[in-house]
PDB file of C-alpha atoms in Angstrom:
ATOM      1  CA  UNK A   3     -85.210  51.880 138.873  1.00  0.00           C
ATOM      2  CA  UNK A   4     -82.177  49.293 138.476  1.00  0.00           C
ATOM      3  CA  UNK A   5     -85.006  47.174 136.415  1.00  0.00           C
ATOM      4  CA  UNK A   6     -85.708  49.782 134.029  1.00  0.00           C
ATOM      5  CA  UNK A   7     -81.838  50.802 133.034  1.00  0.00           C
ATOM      6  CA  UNK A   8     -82.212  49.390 130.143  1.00  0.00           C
ATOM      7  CA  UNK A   9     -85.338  51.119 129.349  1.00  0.00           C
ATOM      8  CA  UNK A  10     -83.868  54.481 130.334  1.00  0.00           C
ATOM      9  CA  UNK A  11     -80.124  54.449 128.642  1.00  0.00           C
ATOM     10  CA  UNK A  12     -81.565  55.226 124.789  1.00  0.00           C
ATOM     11  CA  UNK A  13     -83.011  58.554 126.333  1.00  0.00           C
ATOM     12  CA  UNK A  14     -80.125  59.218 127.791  1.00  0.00           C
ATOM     13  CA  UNK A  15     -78.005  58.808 124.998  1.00  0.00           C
ATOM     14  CA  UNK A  16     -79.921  60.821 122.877  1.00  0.00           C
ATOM     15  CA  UNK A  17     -79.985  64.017 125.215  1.00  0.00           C
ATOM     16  CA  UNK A  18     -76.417  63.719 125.354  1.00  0.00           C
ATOM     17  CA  UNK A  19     -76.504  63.537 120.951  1.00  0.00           C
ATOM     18  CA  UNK A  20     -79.252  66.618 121.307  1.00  0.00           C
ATOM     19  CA  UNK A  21     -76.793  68.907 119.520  1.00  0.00           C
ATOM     20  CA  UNK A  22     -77.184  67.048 116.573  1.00  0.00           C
ATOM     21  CA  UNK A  23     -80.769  66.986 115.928  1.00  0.00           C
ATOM     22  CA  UNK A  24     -82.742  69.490 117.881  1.00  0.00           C
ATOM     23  CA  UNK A  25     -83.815  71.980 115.717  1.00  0.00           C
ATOM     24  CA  UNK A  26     -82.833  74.574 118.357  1.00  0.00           C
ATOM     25  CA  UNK A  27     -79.143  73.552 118.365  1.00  0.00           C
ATOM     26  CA  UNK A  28     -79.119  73.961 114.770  1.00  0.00           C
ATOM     27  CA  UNK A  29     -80.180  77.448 113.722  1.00  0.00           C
ATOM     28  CA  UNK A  30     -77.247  78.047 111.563  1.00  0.00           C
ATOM     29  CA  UNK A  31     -78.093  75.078 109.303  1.00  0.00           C
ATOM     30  CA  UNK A  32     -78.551  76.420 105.946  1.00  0.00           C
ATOM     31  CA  UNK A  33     -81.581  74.856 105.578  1.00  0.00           C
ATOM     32  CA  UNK A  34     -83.454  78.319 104.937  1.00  0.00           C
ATOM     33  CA  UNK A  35     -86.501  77.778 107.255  1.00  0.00           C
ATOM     34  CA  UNK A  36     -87.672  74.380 105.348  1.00  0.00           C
ATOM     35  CA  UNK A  37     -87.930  72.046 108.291  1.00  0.00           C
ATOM     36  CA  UNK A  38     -91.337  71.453 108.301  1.00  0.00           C
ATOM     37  CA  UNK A  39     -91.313  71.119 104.553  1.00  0.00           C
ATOM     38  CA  UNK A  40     -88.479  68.310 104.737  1.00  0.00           C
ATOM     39  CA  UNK A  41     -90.237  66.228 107.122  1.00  0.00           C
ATOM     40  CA  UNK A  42     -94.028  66.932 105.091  1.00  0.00           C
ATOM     41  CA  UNK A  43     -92.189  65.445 101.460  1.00  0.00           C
ATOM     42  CA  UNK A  44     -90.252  63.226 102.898  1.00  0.00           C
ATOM     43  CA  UNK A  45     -93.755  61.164 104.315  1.00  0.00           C
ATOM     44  CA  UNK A  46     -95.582  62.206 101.422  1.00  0.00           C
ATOM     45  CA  UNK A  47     -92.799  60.333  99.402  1.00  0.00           C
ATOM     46  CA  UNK A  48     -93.140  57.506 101.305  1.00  0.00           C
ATOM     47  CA  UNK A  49     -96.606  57.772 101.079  1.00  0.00           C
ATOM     48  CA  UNK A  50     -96.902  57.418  97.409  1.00  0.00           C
ATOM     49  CA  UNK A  51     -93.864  55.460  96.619  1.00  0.00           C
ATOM     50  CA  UNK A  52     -94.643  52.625  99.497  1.00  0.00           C
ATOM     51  CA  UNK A  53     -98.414  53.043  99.811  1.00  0.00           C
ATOM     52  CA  UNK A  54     -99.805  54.123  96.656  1.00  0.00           C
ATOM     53  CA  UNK A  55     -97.122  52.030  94.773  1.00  0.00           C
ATOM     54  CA  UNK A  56     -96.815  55.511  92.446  1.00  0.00           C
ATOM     55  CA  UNK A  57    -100.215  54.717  91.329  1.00  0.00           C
ATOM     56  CA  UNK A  58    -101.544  57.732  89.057  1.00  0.00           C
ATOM     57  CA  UNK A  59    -105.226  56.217  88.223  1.00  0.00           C
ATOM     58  CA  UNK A  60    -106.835  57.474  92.198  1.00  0.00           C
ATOM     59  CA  UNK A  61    -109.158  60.106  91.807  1.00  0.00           C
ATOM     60  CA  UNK A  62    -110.473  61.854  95.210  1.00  0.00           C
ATOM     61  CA  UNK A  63    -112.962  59.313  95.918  1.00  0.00           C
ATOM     62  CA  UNK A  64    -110.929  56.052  95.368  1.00  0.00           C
ATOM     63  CA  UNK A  65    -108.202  57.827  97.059  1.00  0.00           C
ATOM     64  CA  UNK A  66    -110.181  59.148 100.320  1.00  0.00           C
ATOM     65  CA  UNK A  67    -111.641  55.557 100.311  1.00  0.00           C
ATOM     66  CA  UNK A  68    -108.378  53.825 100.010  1.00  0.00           C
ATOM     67  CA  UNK A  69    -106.943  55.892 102.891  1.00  0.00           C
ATOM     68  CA  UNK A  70    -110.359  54.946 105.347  1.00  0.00           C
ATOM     69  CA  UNK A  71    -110.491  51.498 104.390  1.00  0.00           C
ATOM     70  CA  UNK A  72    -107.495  49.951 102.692  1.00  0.00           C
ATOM     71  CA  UNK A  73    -104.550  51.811 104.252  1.00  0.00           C
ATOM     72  CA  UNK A  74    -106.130  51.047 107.737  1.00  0.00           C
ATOM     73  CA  UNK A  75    -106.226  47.381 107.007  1.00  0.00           C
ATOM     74  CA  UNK A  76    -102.716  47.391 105.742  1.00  0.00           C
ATOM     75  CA  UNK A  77    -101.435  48.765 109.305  1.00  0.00           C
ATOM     76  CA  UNK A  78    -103.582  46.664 110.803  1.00  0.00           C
ATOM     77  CA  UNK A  79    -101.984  43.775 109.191  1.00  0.00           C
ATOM     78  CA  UNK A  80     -98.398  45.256 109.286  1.00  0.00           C
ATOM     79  CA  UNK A  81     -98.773  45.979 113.476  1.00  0.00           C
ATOM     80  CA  UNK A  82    -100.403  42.435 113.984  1.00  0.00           C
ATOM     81  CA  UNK A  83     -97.677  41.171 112.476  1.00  0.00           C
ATOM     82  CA  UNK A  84     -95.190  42.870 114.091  1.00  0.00           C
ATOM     83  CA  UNK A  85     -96.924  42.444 117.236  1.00  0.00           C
ATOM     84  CA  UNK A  86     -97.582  38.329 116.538  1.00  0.00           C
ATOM     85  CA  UNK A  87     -93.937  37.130 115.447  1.00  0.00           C
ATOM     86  CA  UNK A  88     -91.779  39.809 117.418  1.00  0.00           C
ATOM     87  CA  UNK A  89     -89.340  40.197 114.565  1.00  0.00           C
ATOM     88  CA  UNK A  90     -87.249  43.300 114.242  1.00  0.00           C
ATOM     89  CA  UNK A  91     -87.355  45.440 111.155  1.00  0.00           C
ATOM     90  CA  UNK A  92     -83.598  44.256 110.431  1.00  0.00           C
ATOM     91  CA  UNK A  93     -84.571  40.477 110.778  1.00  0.00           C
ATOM     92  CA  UNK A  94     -87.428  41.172 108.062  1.00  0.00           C
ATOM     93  CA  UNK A  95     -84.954  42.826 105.592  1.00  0.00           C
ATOM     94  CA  UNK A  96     -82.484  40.323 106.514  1.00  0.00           C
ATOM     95  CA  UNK A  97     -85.120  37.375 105.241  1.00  0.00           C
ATOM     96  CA  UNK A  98     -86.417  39.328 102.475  1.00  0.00           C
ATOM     97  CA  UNK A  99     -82.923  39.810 100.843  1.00  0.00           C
ATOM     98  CA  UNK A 100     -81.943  36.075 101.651  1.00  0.00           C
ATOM     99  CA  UNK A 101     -85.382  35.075 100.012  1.00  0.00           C
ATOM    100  CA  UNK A 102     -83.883  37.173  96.487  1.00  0.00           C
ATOM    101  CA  UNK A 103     -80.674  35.721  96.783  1.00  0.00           C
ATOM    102  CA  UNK A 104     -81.158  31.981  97.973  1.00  0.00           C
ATOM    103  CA  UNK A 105     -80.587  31.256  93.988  1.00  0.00           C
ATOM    104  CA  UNK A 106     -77.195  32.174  93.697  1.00  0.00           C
ATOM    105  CA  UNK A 107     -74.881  29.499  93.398  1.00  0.00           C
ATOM    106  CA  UNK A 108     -71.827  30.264  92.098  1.00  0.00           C
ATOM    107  CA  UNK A 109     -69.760  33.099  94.015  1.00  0.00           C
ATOM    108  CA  UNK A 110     -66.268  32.852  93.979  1.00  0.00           C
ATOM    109  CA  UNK A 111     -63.790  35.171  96.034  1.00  0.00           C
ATOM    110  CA  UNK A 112     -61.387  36.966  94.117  1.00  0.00           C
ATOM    111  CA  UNK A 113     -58.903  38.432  96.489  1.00  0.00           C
ATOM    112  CA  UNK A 114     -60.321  39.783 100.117  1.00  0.00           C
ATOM    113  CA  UNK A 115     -63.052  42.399  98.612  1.00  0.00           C
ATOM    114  CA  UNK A 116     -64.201  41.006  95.182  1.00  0.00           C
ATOM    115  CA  UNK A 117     -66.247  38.265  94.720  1.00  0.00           C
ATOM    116  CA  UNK A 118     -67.070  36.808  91.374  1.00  0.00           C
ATOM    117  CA  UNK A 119     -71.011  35.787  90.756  1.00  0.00           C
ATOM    118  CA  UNK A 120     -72.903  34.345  87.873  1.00  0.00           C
ATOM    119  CA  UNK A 121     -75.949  35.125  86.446  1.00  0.00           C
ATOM    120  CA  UNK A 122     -79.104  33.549  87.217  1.00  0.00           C
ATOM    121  CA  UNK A 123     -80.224  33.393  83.811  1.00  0.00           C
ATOM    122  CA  UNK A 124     -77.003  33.756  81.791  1.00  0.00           C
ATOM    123  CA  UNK A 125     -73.801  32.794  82.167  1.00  0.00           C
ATOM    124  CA  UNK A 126     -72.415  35.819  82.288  1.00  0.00           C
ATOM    125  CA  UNK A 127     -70.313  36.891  85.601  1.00  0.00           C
ATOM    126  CA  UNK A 128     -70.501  39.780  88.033  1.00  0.00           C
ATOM    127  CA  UNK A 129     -67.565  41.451  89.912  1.00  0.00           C
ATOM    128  CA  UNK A 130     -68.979  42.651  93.227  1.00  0.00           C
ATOM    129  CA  UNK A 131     -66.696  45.083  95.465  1.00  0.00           C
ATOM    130  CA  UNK A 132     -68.047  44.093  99.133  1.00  0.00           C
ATOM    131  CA  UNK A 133     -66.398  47.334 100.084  1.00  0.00           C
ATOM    132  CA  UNK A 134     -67.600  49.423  97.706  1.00  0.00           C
ATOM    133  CA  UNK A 135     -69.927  51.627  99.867  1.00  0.00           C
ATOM    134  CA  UNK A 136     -68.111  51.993 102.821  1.00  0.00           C
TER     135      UNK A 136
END
């Protein structure tokens, strides 16, 4: 078992955090019995905002053959890829936000929290709070 610690602290930890998200812990959530109708929206959201791309134009049989054929092959591709580079899903967003900001040249710092950038296509500047959200 010593190999496998590693393996067996996440369970662990969450049994120990079970008060905060088993559904039996939480009865007196005011959530009014819509559990199941959180969880079905919230995938059906991602489901047309990620998959479908909030594409109206699908009628039943472009949609039922999108889901067979298309959707499969994008999880196909998605999983291979995960499987082939062994990236983590933070290392992805990391590159994908580097790859929309490696054009930004000129940032200069303020004071501690503000930084001062210029437009890409202007020369207009932004004031950016790095602490804004936390």
């Amino acid at each position: 078992m010593k190999d496998h610690d590693a393996v067996n602290t996440n369970p662990k930890r969450m049994r120990e955090r079970r008060k905060e998200w088993e559904l039996g812990f939480r009865r007196f959530t005011v959530n009014r019995g819509h559990n199941t109708n959180n969880y079905r929206e919230a995938s059906i959201r991602i489901f047309k905002d990620i998959v479908l791309q909030r594409c109206k134009a699908f009628n039943m049989c472009a949609l039922a053959d999108f889901v067979l054929k298309t959707f499969e092959i994008y999880h196909r591709k998605r999983l291979l890829h995960f499987a082939n580079s062994r990236s983590r899903k933070m290392t992805l967003d990391y590159q994908k936000f580097f790859e929309k900001s490696k054009n930004i040249t000129e940032v200069t710092q303020v004071d501690e929290k503000t930084f001062k950038v210029q437009s890409e296509q202007t020369l207009e500047y932004y004031v950016v709070d790095s602490l804004q959200n936390k």
